[in-house]
mmCIF file of C-alpha atoms in Angstrom:
data_model
loop_
_atom_site.group_PDB
_atom_site.id
_atom_site.type_symbol
_atom_site.label_atom_id
_atom_site.label_comp_id
_atom_site.label_asym_id
_atom_site.label_seq_id
_atom_site.Cartn_x
_atom_site.Cartn_y
_atom_site.Cartn_z
ATOM 1 C CA GLN A 1 3.958 14.633 -7.112
ATOM 2 C CA SER A 2 2.462 12.780 -4.152
ATOM 3 C CA VAL A 3 -0.681 13.985 -2.390
ATOM 4 C CA LEU A 4 0.977 13.434 0.996
ATOM 5 C CA THR A 5 4.335 15.144 1.496
ATOM 6 C CA GLN A 6 7.268 13.436 3.198
ATOM 7 C CA PRO A 7 10.932 14.431 3.341
ATOM 8 C CA PRO A 8 12.861 12.308 0.826
ATOM 9 C CA SER A 9 15.529 11.380 3.339
ATOM 10 C CA ALA A 10 16.308 11.211 7.045
ATOM 11 C CA SER A 11 19.260 9.946 9.029
ATOM 12 C CA GLY A 12 20.487 9.247 12.522
ATOM 13 C CA THR A 13 23.085 7.378 14.490
ATOM 14 C CA PRO A 14 22.429 4.209 16.484
ATOM 15 C CA GLY A 15 20.494 4.953 19.660
ATOM 16 C CA GLN A 16 19.185 8.294 18.419
ATOM 17 C CA ARG A 17 15.563 9.304 17.994
ATOM 18 C CA VAL A 18 14.399 10.338 14.527
ATOM 19 C CA THR A 19 11.070 11.614 13.283
ATOM 20 C CA ILE A 20 9.562 11.517 9.818
ATOM 21 C CA SER A 21 6.786 13.923 8.917
ATOM 22 C CA CYS A 22 3.806 13.469 6.607
ATOM 23 C CA SER A 23 1.829 16.512 5.539
ATOM 24 C CA GLY A 24 -1.588 16.402 3.886
ATOM 25 C CA SER A 25 -4.846 18.305 3.741
ATOM 26 C CA SER A 26 -8.332 18.410 5.189
ATOM 27 C CA SER A 27 -9.579 15.793 2.727
ATOM 28 C CA ASN A 28 -7.080 13.135 3.751
ATOM 29 C CA ILE A 29 -5.101 13.375 7.009
ATOM 30 C CA GLY A 30 -7.441 16.047 8.350
ATOM 31 C CA SER A 31 -10.442 13.727 8.235
ATOM 32 C CA ASN A 32 -9.075 10.174 8.169
ATOM 33 C CA THR A 33 -6.580 8.017 10.002
ATOM 34 C CA VAL A 34 -2.932 7.726 8.997
ATOM 35 C CA ASN A 35 -0.985 4.527 8.493
ATOM 36 C CA TRP A 36 2.756 3.979 8.184
ATOM 37 C CA TYR A 37 4.686 1.319 6.289
ATOM 38 C CA GLN A 38 8.272 0.123 6.442
ATOM 39 C CA GLN A 39 9.868 -1.287 3.299
ATOM 40 C CA LEU A 40 13.205 -2.989 3.800
ATOM 41 C CA PRO A 41 15.400 -3.261 0.687
ATOM 42 C CA GLY A 42 14.093 -5.819 -1.787
ATOM 43 C CA THR A 43 11.010 -6.716 0.246
ATOM 44 C CA ALA A 44 7.294 -5.950 0.297
ATOM 45 C CA PRO A 45 6.039 -3.138 2.532
ATOM 46 C CA LYS A 46 5.021 -4.010 6.080
ATOM 47 C CA LEU A 47 2.381 -2.269 8.211
ATOM 48 C CA LEU A 48 4.186 -0.387 10.978
ATOM 49 C CA ILE A 49 1.549 1.940 12.472
ATOM 50 C CA TYR A 50 -2.222 1.987 11.851
ATOM 51 C CA SER A 51 -5.007 4.311 12.974
ATOM 52 C CA ASN A 52 -2.518 7.134 13.626
ATOM 53 C CA ASN A 53 -0.760 5.567 16.611
ATOM 54 C CA GLN A 54 -1.493 1.847 16.919
ATOM 55 C CA ARG A 55 1.216 -0.799 16.549
ATOM 56 C CA PRO A 56 0.431 -4.208 15.053
ATOM 57 C CA SER A 57 1.505 -7.202 17.053
ATOM 58 C CA GLY A 58 5.232 -7.739 16.704
ATOM 59 C CA VAL A 59 6.200 -4.139 15.968
ATOM 60 C CA PRO A 60 8.629 -2.885 18.639
ATOM 61 C CA ASP A 61 7.465 -0.030 20.852
ATOM 62 C CA ARG A 62 10.447 1.971 19.579
ATOM 63 C CA PHE A 63 8.094 2.913 16.747
ATOM 64 C CA SER A 64 5.323 5.412 17.478
ATOM 65 C CA GLY A 65 2.920 7.532 15.468
ATOM 66 C CA SER A 66 1.023 10.736 16.060
ATOM 67 C CA LYS A 67 -1.340 13.022 14.193
ATOM 68 C CA SER A 68 -2.291 16.654 14.593
ATOM 69 C CA GLY A 69 -4.589 18.473 12.193
ATOM 70 C CA THR A 70 -3.445 17.767 8.648
ATOM 71 C CA SER A 71 -0.021 16.386 9.586
ATOM 72 C CA ALA A 72 1.302 13.160 11.031
ATOM 73 C CA SER A 73 4.645 11.935 12.298
ATOM 74 C CA LEU A 74 6.463 8.670 12.736
ATOM 75 C CA ALA A 75 9.043 8.538 15.519
ATOM 76 C CA ILE A 76 11.718 5.903 15.900
ATOM 77 C CA SER A 77 13.609 5.852 19.164
ATOM 78 C CA GLY A 78 16.711 3.844 19.990
ATOM 79 C CA LEU A 79 17.613 3.740 16.306
ATOM 80 C CA GLN A 80 19.091 0.442 15.120
ATOM 81 C CA SER A 81 20.924 -0.493 11.920
ATOM 82 C CA GLU A 82 18.055 -2.770 10.908
ATOM 83 C CA ASP A 83 15.737 0.250 10.821
ATOM 84 C CA GLU A 84 17.431 1.394 7.620
ATOM 85 C CA ALA A 85 14.541 1.282 5.145
ATOM 86 C CA ASP A 86 12.011 3.334 3.205
ATOM 87 C CA TYR A 87 9.027 4.616 5.184
ATOM 88 C CA TYR A 88 5.655 5.605 3.701
ATOM 89 C CA CYS A 89 2.559 7.264 5.138
ATOM 90 C CA ALA A 90 -0.902 6.577 3.692
ATOM 91 C CA ALA A 91 -4.486 7.733 4.217
ATOM 92 C CA TRP A 92 -7.858 7.732 2.509
ATOM 93 C CA ASP A 93 -8.709 10.904 0.592
ATOM 94 C CA ASP A 94 -12.402 11.862 0.669
ATOM 95 C CA SER A 95 -12.125 14.175 -2.363
ATOM 96 C CA LEU A 96 -10.274 11.733 -4.599
ATOM 97 C CA ASN A 97 -12.074 8.637 -3.262
ATOM 98 C CA ALA A 98 -8.692 6.970 -3.235
ATOM 99 C CA VAL A 99 -5.905 5.869 -0.931
ATOM 100 C CA VAL A 100 -3.018 8.331 -1.134
ATOM 101 C CA PHE A 101 0.590 7.677 -0.206
ATOM 102 C CA GLY A 102 3.459 9.934 0.696
ATOM 103 C CA GLY A 103 6.452 9.872 -1.611
ATOM 104 C CA GLY A 104 8.468 7.905 0.911
ATOM 105 C CA THR A 105 11.388 8.713 3.199
ATOM 106 C CA LYS A 106 14.673 6.831 2.959
ATOM 107 C CA LEU A 107 16.095 6.409 6.456
ATOM 108 C CA THR A 108 19.849 5.968 6.738
ATOM 109 C CA VAL A 109 21.477 4.778 9.956
ATOM 110 C CA LEU A 110 24.914 6.351 10.019
ATOM 111 C CA GLU B 1 -0.028 -19.955 6.624
ATOM 112 C CA VAL B 2 -1.575 -16.539 6.075
ATOM 113 C CA GLN B 3 -0.382 -15.298 2.697
ATOM 114 C CA LEU B 4 -1.105 -13.604 -0.603
ATOM 115 C CA VAL B 5 0.566 -14.812 -3.791
ATOM 116 C CA GLU B 6 0.408 -12.733 -6.954
ATOM 117 C CA SER B 7 0.913 -14.056 -10.473
ATOM 118 C CA GLY B 8 0.479 -13.056 -14.095
ATOM 119 C CA GLY B 9 3.164 -10.439 -14.509
ATOM 120 C CA VAL B 10 4.933 -10.542 -17.892
ATOM 121 C CA VAL B 11 6.419 -8.311 -20.563
ATOM 122 C CA VAL B 12 3.651 -6.808 -22.723
ATOM 123 C CA GLN B 13 3.612 -4.282 -25.540
ATOM 124 C CA PRO B 14 2.055 -0.820 -25.157
ATOM 125 C CA GLY B 15 -1.663 -1.024 -25.858
ATOM 126 C CA GLY B 16 -1.784 -4.634 -24.753
ATOM 127 C CA SER B 17 -3.799 -6.370 -22.048
ATOM 128 C CA LEU B 18 -2.968 -8.496 -19.042
ATOM 129 C CA ARG B 19 -4.765 -10.089 -16.099
ATOM 130 C CA LEU B 20 -3.093 -10.345 -12.723
ATOM 131 C CA SER B 21 -4.212 -12.812 -10.075
ATOM 132 C CA CYS B 22 -3.757 -12.979 -6.328
ATOM 133 C CA ALA B 23 -4.348 -16.204 -4.401
ATOM 134 C CA ALA B 24 -5.222 -15.791 -0.728
ATOM 135 C CA SER B 25 -4.817 -18.422 1.954
ATOM 136 C CA GLY B 26 -4.862 -18.761 5.728
ATOM 137 C CA PHE B 27 -7.725 -16.339 6.389
ATOM 138 C CA THR B 28 -11.404 -15.914 5.517
ATOM 139 C CA PHE B 29 -10.992 -14.143 2.196
ATOM 140 C CA ASP B 30 -14.584 -12.955 1.821
ATOM 141 C CA ASP B 31 -14.449 -11.090 5.143
ATOM 142 C CA TYR B 32 -12.142 -8.403 3.799
ATOM 143 C CA THR B 33 -11.687 -5.577 1.322
ATOM 144 C CA MET B 34 -8.760 -6.207 -1.032
ATOM 145 C CA HIS B 35 -6.442 -3.805 -2.838
ATOM 146 C CA TRP B 36 -3.838 -3.565 -5.577
ATOM 147 C CA VAL B 37 -0.832 -1.322 -4.949
ATOM 148 C CA ARG B 38 2.024 -0.832 -7.408
ATOM 149 C CA GLN B 39 5.615 0.362 -7.289
ATOM 150 C CA ALA B 40 7.484 1.483 -10.385
ATOM 151 C CA PRO B 41 11.205 0.585 -10.444
ATOM 152 C CA GLY B 42 13.071 2.767 -7.970
ATOM 153 C CA LYS B 43 9.918 4.746 -7.116
ATOM 154 C CA GLY B 44 7.407 4.965 -4.286
ATOM 155 C CA LEU B 45 4.151 3.172 -3.607
ATOM 156 C CA GLU B 46 1.039 4.000 -5.629
ATOM 157 C CA TRP B 47 -2.417 2.702 -4.740
ATOM 158 C CA VAL B 48 -4.261 1.283 -7.764
ATOM 159 C CA SER B 49 -7.663 -0.056 -6.776
ATOM 160 C CA LEU B 50 -9.852 -1.611 -4.078
ATOM 161 C CA ILE B 51 -12.822 -3.957 -3.980
ATOM 162 C CA SER B 52 -15.164 -4.578 -1.051
ATOM 163 C CA TRP B 53 -15.773 -8.038 0.366
ATOM 164 C CA ASP B 54 -18.667 -8.777 -1.973
ATOM 165 C CA GLY B 55 -17.471 -6.845 -5.009
ATOM 166 C CA GLY B 56 -20.261 -4.331 -4.549
ATOM 167 C CA SER B 57 -17.910 -1.369 -4.217
ATOM 168 C CA THR B 58 -14.837 -0.644 -6.297
ATOM 169 C CA TYR B 59 -12.556 2.386 -6.496
ATOM 170 C CA TYR B 60 -9.670 3.242 -8.798
ATOM 171 C CA ALA B 61 -6.770 5.664 -8.962
ATOM 172 C CA ASP B 62 -7.291 8.311 -11.626
ATOM 173 C CA SER B 63 -4.208 7.014 -13.452
ATOM 174 C CA VAL B 64 -5.905 3.675 -14.216
ATOM 175 C CA LYS B 65 -9.591 4.571 -14.255
ATOM 176 C CA GLY B 66 -11.314 3.293 -17.393
ATOM 177 C CA ARG B 67 -8.409 0.972 -18.252
ATOM 178 C CA PHE B 68 -8.141 -1.385 -15.262
ATOM 179 C CA THR B 69 -10.877 -3.503 -13.671
ATOM 180 C CA ILE B 70 -10.635 -5.125 -10.249
ATOM 181 C CA SER B 71 -12.668 -8.227 -9.442
ATOM 182 C CA ARG B 72 -12.739 -11.138 -7.026
ATOM 183 C CA ASP B 73 -13.984 -14.708 -6.829
ATOM 184 C CA ASN B 74 -14.649 -15.522 -3.196
ATOM 185 C CA SER B 75 -15.312 -19.189 -4.033
ATOM 186 C CA LYS B 76 -11.692 -19.392 -5.248
ATOM 187 C CA ASN B 77 -10.169 -17.042 -2.633
ATOM 188 C CA SER B 78 -8.817 -15.003 -5.503
ATOM 189 C CA LEU B 79 -8.414 -11.356 -6.471
ATOM 190 C CA TYR B 80 -7.886 -10.153 -10.032
ATOM 191 C CA LEU B 81 -6.788 -7.060 -11.927
ATOM 192 C CA GLN B 82 -7.678 -6.828 -15.617
ATOM 193 C CA MET B 83 -5.333 -4.327 -17.237
ATOM 194 C CA ASN B 84 -6.173 -2.962 -20.709
ATOM 195 C CA SER B 85 -4.625 -0.278 -22.904
ATOM 196 C CA LEU B 86 -1.351 -0.666 -21.075
ATOM 197 C CA ARG B 87 1.155 2.181 -21.148
ATOM 198 C CA THR B 88 4.880 2.251 -20.472
ATOM 199 C CA GLU B 89 4.155 4.134 -17.240
ATOM 200 C CA ASP B 90 2.216 1.100 -15.965
ATOM 201 C CA THR B 91 5.519 -0.759 -15.644
ATOM 202 C CA ALA B 92 5.741 -1.701 -11.970
ATOM 203 C CA LEU B 93 5.754 -4.392 -9.317
ATOM 204 C CA TYR B 94 2.085 -5.000 -8.518
ATOM 205 C CA TYR B 95 1.245 -5.960 -4.938
ATOM 206 C CA CYS B 96 -1.961 -7.520 -3.691
ATOM 207 C CA ALA B 97 -2.834 -6.237 -0.217
ATOM 208 C CA LYS B 98 -5.519 -6.996 2.363
ATOM 209 C CA GLY B 99 -7.541 -4.386 4.200
ATOM 210 C CA PRO B 100 -8.660 -4.920 7.805
ATOM 211 C CA TYR B 101 -12.393 -4.473 7.176
ATOM 212 C CA SER B 102 -15.114 -5.934 4.975
ATOM 213 C CA SER B 103 -16.752 -2.818 3.564
ATOM 214 C CA SER B 104 -14.956 0.213 4.833
ATOM 215 C CA TRP B 105 -11.556 1.342 3.734
ATOM 216 C CA ASP B 106 -8.665 3.572 4.540
ATOM 217 C CA GLY B 107 -4.972 3.360 3.857
ATOM 218 C CA GLU B 108 -4.441 0.365 6.118
ATOM 219 C CA PHE B 109 -3.046 -2.787 4.507
ATOM 220 C CA ASP B 110 -2.276 -5.468 7.074
ATOM 221 C CA LEU B 111 -1.058 -8.198 4.724
ATOM 222 C CA TRP B 112 0.939 -7.889 1.511
ATOM 223 C CA GLY B 113 2.026 -10.310 -1.172
ATOM 224 C CA ARG B 114 5.515 -10.325 -2.668
ATOM 225 C CA GLY B 115 4.353 -8.758 -5.916
ATOM 226 C CA THR B 116 4.365 -9.633 -9.608
ATOM 227 C CA LEU B 117 6.326 -7.607 -12.149
ATOM 228 C CA VAL B 118 4.576 -6.070 -15.131
ATOM 229 C CA THR B 119 6.794 -4.590 -17.834
ATOM 230 C CA VAL B 120 5.205 -2.605 -20.639
ATOM 231 C CA SER B 121 7.697 -2.228 -23.453
ATOM 232 C CA SER B 122 7.945 -2.550 -27.203
#
């Protein structure tokens, strides 16, 4: 049971826009920034979004993040086949004194 | 080249011990907090531990507290994870990951290694 809650799966067709949610509490998302990771099959995770809505250099602007209260979202527009991957949200938890992850969302491009 | 390379993963019996290492290169290692993150086969990511730039602050996931110890040697650009009293549920790919700051931390990891596999089995 993960501290942050994500839907286990999401899907879309090429060109579509999809969103992935991440729900937490006042001790994590409610008081700290949210980060998102993309894990392509058989590879290490890669930082996709940091500080709620910032993209590292090299990440396409098709990827965007937002946060409101104790929830956050990752949006992917202009969906491409190479976006098929697992996506994870993460944040610091002030009560646990630990980094907490969501359970991950498997994105399928139909 | 900026990279992290983990090593030390093997098959070990329950109750055994193991030390993982992570060699950093291409950046100023002692400027940053470092983390261990693990992923059990077919499962999601689980944060394990962090250590501040100078080793003065360490934090652990409840699942490993009292059994694992994180350390670093800045003169060798290396991060370590001493794992004792290993359990079958510790079986996972262990990633070394870099934080973006020296002595503050959140869930941001801007550089990852490829991981080293630890299997705990009799």
